[in-house]
Coordinates of C-alpha atoms and ligand atoms in Angstrom, one line a residue:
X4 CA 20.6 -26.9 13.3
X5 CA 18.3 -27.7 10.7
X6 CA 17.2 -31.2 9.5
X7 CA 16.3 -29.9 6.1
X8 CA 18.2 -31.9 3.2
X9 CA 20.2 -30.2 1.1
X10 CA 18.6 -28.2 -1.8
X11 CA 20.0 -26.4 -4.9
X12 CA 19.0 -23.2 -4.0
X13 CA 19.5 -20.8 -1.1
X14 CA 17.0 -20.4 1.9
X15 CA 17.0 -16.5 2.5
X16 CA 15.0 -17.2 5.5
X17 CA 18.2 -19.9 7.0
X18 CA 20.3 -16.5 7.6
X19 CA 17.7 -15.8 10.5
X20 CA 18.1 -18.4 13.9
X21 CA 14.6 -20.2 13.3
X22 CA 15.6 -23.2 14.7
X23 CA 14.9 -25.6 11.4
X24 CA 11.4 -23.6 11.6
X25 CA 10.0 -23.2 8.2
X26 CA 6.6 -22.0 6.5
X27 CA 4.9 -24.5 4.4
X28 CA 1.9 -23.8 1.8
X29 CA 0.2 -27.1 3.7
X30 CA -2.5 -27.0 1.0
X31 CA -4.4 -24.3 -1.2
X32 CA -8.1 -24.3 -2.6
X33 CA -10.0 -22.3 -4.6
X34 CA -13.7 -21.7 -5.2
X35 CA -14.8 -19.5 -8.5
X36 CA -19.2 -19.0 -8.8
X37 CA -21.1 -20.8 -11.1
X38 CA -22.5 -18.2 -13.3
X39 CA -20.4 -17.5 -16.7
X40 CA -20.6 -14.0 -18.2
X41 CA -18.7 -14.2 -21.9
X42 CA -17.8 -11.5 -23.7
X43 CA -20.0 -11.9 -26.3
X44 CA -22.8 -10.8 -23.6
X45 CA -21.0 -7.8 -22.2
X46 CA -21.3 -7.0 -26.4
X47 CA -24.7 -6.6 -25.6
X48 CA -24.1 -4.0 -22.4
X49 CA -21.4 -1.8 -23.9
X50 CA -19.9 -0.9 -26.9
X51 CA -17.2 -4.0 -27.1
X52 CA -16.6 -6.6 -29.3
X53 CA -15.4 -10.3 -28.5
X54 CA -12.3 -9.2 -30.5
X55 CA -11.1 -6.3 -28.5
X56 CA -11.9 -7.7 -25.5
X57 CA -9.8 -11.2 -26.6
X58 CA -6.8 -9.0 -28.5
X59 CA -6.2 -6.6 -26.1
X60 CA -6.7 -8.5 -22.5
X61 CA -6.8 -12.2 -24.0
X62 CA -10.1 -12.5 -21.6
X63 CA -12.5 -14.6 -23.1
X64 CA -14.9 -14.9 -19.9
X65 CA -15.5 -14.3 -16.1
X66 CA -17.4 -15.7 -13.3
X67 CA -19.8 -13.5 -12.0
X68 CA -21.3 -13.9 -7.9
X69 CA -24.8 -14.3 -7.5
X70 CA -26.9 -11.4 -6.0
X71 CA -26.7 -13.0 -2.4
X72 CA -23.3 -14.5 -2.9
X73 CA -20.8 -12.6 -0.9
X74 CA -16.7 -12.1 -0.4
X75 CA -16.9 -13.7 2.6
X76 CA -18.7 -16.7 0.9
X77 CA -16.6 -17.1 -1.5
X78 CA -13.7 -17.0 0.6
X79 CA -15.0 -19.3 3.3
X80 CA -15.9 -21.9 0.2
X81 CA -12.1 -21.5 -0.9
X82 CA -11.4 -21.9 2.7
X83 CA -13.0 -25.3 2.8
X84 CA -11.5 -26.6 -0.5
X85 CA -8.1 -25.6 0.9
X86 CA -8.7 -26.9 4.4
X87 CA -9.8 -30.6 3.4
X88 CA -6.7 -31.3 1.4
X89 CA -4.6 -30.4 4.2
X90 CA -7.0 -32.6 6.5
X91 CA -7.2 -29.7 9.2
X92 CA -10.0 -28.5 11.4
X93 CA -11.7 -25.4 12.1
X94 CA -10.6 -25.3 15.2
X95 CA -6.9 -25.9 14.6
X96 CA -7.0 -22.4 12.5
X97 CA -5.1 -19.8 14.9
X98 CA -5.5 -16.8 12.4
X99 CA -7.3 -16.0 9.1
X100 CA -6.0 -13.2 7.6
X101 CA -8.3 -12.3 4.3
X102 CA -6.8 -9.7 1.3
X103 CA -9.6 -7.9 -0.4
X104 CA -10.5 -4.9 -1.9
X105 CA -14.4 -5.8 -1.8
X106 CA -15.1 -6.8 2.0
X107 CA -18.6 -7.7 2.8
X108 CA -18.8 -4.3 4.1
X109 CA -16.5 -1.7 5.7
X110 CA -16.3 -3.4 9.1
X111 CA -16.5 -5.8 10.6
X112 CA -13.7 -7.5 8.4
X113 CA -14.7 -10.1 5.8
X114 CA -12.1 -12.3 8.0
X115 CA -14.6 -12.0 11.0
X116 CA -17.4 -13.0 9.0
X117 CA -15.3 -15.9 7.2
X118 CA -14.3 -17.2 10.7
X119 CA -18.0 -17.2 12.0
X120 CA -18.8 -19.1 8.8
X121 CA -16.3 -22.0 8.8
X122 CA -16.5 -22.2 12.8
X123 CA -13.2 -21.4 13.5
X124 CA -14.0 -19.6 16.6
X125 CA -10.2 -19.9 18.3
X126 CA -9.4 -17.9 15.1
X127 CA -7.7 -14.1 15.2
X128 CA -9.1 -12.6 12.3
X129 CA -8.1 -9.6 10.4
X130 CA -8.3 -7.9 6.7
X131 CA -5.5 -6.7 4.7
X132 CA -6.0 -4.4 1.8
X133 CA -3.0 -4.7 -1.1
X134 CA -5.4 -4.8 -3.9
X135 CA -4.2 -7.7 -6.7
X136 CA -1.2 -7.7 -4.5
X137 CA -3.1 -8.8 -1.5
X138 CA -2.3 -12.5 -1.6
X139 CA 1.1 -12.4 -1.8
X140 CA 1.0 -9.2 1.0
X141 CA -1.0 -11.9 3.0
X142 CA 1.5 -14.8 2.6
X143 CA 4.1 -12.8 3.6
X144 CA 2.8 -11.6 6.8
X145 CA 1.0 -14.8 7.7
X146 CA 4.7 -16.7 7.4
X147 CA 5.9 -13.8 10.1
X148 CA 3.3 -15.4 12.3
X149 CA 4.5 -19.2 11.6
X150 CA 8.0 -18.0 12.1
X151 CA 7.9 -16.4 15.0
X152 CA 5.9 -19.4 16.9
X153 CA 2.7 -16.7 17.2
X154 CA 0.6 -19.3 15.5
X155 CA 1.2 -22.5 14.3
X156 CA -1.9 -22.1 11.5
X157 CA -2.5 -19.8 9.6
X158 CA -5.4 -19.4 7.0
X159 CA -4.8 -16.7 4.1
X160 CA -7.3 -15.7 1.9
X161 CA -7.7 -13.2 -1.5
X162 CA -11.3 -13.2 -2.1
X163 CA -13.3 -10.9 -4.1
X164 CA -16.9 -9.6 -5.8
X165 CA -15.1 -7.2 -8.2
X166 CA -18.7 -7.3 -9.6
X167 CA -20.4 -5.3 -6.9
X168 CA -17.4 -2.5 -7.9
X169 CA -18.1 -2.2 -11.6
X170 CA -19.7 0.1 -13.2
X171 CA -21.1 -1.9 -15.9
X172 CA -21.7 0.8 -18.4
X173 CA -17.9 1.8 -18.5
X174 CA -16.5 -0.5 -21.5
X175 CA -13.3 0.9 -20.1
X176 CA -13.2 -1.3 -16.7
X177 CA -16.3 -3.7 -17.1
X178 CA -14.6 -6.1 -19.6
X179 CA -11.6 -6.6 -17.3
X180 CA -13.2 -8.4 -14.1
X181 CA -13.9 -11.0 -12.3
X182 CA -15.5 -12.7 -8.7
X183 CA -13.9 -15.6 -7.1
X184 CA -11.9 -16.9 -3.8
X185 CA -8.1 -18.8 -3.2
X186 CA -7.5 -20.0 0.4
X187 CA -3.6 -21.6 1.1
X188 CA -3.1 -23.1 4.8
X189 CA 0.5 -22.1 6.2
X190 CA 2.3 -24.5 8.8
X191 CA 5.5 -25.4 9.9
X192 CA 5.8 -28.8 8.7
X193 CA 9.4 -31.1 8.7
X194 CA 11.3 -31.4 5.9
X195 CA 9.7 -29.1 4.0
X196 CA 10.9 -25.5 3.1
X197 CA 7.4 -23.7 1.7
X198 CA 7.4 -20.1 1.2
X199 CA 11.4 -19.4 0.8
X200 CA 11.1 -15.7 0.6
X201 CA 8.5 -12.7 -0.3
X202 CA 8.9 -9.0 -1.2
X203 CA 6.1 -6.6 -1.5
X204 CA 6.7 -3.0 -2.2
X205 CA 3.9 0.0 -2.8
X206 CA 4.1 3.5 -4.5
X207 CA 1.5 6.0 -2.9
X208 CA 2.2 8.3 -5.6
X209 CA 0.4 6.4 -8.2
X210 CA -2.7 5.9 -5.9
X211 CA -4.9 7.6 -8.4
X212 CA -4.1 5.1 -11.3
X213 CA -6.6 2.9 -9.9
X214 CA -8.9 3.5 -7.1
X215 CA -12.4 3.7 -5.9
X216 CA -12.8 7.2 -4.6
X217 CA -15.9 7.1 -2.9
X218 CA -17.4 5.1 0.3
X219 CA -14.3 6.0 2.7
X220 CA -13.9 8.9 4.7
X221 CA -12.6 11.6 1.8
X222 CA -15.9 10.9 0.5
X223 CA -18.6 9.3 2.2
X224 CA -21.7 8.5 0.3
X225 CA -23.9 10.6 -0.4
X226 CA -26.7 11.1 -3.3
X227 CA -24.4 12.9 -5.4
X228 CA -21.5 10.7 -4.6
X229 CA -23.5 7.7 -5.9
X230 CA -24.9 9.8 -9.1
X231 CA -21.2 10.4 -9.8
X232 CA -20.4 7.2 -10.2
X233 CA -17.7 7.6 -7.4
X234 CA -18.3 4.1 -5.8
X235 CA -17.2 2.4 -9.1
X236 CA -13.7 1.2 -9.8
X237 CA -11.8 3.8 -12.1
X238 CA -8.4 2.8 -13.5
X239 CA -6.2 4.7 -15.9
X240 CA -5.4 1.9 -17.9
X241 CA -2.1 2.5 -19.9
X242 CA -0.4 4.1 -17.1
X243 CA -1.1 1.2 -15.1
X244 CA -0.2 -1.0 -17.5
X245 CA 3.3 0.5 -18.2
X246 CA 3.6 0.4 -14.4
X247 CA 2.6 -3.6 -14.0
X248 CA 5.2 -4.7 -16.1
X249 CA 8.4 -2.8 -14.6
X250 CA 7.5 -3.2 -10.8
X251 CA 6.6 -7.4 -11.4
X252 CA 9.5 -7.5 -13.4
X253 CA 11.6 -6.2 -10.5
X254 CA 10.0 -8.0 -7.7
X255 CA 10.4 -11.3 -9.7
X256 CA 14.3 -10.6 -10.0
X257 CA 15.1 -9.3 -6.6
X258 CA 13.0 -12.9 -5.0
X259 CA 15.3 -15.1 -7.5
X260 CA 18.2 -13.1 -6.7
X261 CA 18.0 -13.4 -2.9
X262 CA 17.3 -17.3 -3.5
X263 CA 20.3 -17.6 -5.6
X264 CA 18.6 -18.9 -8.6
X265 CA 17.9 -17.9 -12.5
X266 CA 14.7 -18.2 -13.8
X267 CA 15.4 -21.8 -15.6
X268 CA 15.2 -23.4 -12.1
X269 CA 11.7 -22.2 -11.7
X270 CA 9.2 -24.5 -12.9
X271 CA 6.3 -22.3 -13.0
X272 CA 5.7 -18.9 -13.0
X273 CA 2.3 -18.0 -11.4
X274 CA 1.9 -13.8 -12.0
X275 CA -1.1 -11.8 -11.5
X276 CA -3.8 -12.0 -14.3
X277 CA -4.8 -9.3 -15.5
X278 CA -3.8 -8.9 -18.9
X279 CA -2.2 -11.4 -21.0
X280 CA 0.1 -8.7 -22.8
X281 CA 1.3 -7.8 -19.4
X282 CA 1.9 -11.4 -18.8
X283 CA 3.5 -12.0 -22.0
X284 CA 6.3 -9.3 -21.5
X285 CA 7.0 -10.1 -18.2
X286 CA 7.5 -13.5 -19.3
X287 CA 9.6 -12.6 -21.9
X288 CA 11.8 -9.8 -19.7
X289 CA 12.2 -12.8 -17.4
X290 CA 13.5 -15.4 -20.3
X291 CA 10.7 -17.7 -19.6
X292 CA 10.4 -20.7 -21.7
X293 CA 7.3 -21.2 -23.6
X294 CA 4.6 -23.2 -21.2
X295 CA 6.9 -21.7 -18.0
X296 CA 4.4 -18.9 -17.2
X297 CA 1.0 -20.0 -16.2
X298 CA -2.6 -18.2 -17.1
X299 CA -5.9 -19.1 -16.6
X300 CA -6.9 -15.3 -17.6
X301 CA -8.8 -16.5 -20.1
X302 CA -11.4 -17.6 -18.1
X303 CA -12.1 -15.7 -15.2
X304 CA -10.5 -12.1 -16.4
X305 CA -8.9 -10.5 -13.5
X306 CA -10.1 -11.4 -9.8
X307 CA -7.6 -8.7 -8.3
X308 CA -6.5 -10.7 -4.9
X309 CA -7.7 -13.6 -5.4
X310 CA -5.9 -14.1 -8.9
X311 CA -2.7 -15.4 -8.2
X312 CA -4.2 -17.9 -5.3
X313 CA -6.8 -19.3 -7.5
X314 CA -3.6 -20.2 -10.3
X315 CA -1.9 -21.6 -7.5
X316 CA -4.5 -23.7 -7.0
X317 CA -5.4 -24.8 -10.4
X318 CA -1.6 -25.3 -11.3
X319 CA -1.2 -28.1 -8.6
X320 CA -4.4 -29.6 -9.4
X321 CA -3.5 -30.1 -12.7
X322 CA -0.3 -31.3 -11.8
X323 CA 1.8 -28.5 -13.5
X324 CA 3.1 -27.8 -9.9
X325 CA 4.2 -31.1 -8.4
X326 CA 5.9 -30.6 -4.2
X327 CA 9.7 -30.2 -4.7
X328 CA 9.4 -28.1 -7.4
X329 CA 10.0 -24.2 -7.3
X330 CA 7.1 -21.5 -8.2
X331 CA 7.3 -17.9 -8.7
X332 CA 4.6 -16.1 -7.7
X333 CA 4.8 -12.4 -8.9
X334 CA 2.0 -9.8 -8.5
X335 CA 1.2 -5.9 -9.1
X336 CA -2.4 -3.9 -8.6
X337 CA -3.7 -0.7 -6.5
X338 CA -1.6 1.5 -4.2
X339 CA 0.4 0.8 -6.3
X340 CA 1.3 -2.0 -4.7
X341 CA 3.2 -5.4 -6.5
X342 CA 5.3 -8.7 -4.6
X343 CA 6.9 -12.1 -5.8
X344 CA 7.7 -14.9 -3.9
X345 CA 9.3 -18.4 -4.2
X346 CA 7.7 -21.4 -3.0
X347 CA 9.4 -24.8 -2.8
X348 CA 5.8 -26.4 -3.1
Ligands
UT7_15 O1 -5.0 -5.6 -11.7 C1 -4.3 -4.4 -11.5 C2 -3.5 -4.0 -12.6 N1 -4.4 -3.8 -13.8 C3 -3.7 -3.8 -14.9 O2 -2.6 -4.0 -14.9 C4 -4.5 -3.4 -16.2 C5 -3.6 -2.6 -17.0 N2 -4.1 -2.0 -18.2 C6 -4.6 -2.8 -19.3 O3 -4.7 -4.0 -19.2 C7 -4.9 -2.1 -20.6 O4 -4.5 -0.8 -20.5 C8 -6.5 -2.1 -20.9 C9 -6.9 -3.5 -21.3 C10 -7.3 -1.6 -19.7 C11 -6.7 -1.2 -22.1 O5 -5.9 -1.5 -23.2 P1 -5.1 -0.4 -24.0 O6 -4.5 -1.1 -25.1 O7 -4.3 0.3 -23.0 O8 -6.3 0.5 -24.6 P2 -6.6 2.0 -24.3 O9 -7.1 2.2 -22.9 O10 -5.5 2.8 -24.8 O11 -7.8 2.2 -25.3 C12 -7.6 2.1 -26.7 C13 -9.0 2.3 -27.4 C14 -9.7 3.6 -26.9 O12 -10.3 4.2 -28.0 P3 -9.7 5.5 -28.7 O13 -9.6 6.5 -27.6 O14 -8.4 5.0 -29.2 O15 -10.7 5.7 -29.7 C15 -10.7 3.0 -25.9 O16 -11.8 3.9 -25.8 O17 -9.8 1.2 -27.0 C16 -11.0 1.7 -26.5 N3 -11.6 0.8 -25.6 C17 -12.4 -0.2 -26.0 N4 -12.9 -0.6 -27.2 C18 -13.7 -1.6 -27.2 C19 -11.4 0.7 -24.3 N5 -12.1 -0.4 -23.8 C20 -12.7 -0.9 -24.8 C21 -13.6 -2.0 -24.9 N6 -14.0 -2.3 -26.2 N7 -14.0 -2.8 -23.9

């Protein structure tokens, strides 16, 4: 039976015998580099004006890694952040899963080299790969492990250098991006609900809307690989666009649905950043109420997997997301791949 007071909405998870087991958010942190790249100095790199850049994205900057900054640094910084406020240890960390689409390099995982780097050394460690879907792909399948009494903590991570993927003569792609790391610490703790349910989905079809075709085994690198500009990202914009907003739109109804709540019982709605037009018409597909839907797009453009996790994290800091109250987190990138999820945080 579970000890859990009685809340206004339903636990999808309670229909499952987890014996009053639940997966809490314990704590999240964030870590973004120092260096500021506006759009007013991509002007001088392409042919792109602070306007179009502001109009059609609503980007007005990004952080940018330093040369021997890394993924795995700027998740094991987040790491850190998001390990303090929950007052944990390295060594109490039984797995560190890490979603990224820009890994140190193609093995070992970025999670191996995070786990070396905070000492975590009784740590499993793997990567998942979900593109800007990957945190919410990594919540999901780091709750499995909480629920099923594998682990008792978990560390996920969306960390990226979308930098060291950008071809920075393509005005198409290069105005979009962004580096940085969010870290969130899953437990079982009493009393406390967490991560109430999850859905991911993917649509292989769509793979070449966004992609990096070069560097894996179709196409290993090679002079004329590199020359070709295969190991840049390449996105088909529109298309992807018109796909982002119908796939987080479902995902975002089907996790409220199986909760058994509307959207005016969410406080915040966390989604993927990438483009604030997207943002705007999921929020207003949703009913949102103005100051509902959450964006710090503005100043770090889109940061792919680590997107969503560093909003988290800014949302609570700035007390826009106080523990008790519900958050929808909904999320869409490569594959195609999108996910929602509500949190009682
Ligand atoms: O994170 C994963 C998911 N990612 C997304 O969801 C991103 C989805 N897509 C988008 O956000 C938008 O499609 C973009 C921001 C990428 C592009 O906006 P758009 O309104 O779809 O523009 P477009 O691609 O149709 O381009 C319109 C025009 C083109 O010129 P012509 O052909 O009309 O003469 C582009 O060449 O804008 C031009 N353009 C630019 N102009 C100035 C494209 N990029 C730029 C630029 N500066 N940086």
């Amino acid at each position: 039976m579970s000890t859990l007071p009685a809340r206004k909405f339903r636990n999808p998870r309670a229909k499952h015998d987890f014996k009053g087991r639940t997966c809490s958010i314990a704590s999240v942190g964030s870590y973004v580099p120092d260096r500021i790249v506006t759009n007013a100095e991509l002007e001088k790199l392409v042919d792109t004006t602070d306007d179009w850049i502001t109009s059609r994205t609503g980007i007005k900057e990004r952080r940018i890694a330093a040369a021997d900054e890394f993924t795995s640094d700027l998740g094991a910084k987040a790491a850190r952040r998001a390990m303090e406020k929950a007052g944990i240890t390295a060594d109490q960390i039984d797995l560190i899963i890490v979603s990224t689409i820009t890994p140190d390099m193609p093995f070992p995982s970025t999670a191996c080299l995070v786990q070396q780097k905070l000492g975590a050394t009784r740590a499993a460690a793997f990567d998942l790969e979900a593109a800007c879907s990957g945190f919410i792909y990594g919540l999901e399948v780091g709750q499995q492990f909480i629920m099923s009494r594998t682990y008792d903590t978990v560390l996920v991570i969306g960390a990226e250098k979308l930098s060291s993927i950008i071809n920075w003569k393509d005005r198409n792609t290069c105005v979009l991006f962004g580096d940085g790391a969010g870290a969130a610490i899953l437990q079982s703790r009493p009393n406390s609900h967490g991560l109430l349910t999850a859905c991911m989905g993917a649509d292989g079809a769509k793979a070449e809307l966004l992609s990096m075709p070069g560097g894996g085994s179709r196409c290993p690198a090679t002079v004329a690989s590199v020359s070709d500009g295969l190991h840049f990202l390449r996105m088909e914009g529109k298309e992807t666009f018109k796909s982002a907003v119908n796939a987080m739109c479902s995902a975002a109804n089907e996790v409220l649905r199986r909760c058994e709540i509307d959207i005016t019982q969410v406080k915040l709605v966390i989604p993927h950043q990438a483009n604030q037009r997207i943002i705007d018409a999921v929020g207003d597909r949703l009913g949102t109420k103005p100051g509902q839907v959450f964006v710090n797009l503005h100043k770090y453009g889109n940061t792919s997997a680590a997107s969503v996790a560093i909003a988290l994290d800014e949302a609570v800091t700035s007390g826009q997301v106080q523990r008790g109250d519900l958050v929808l987190l909904v999320v869409f990138g490569a594959g195609l791949t999108w996910g929602a999820a509500v949190i009682e945080w």
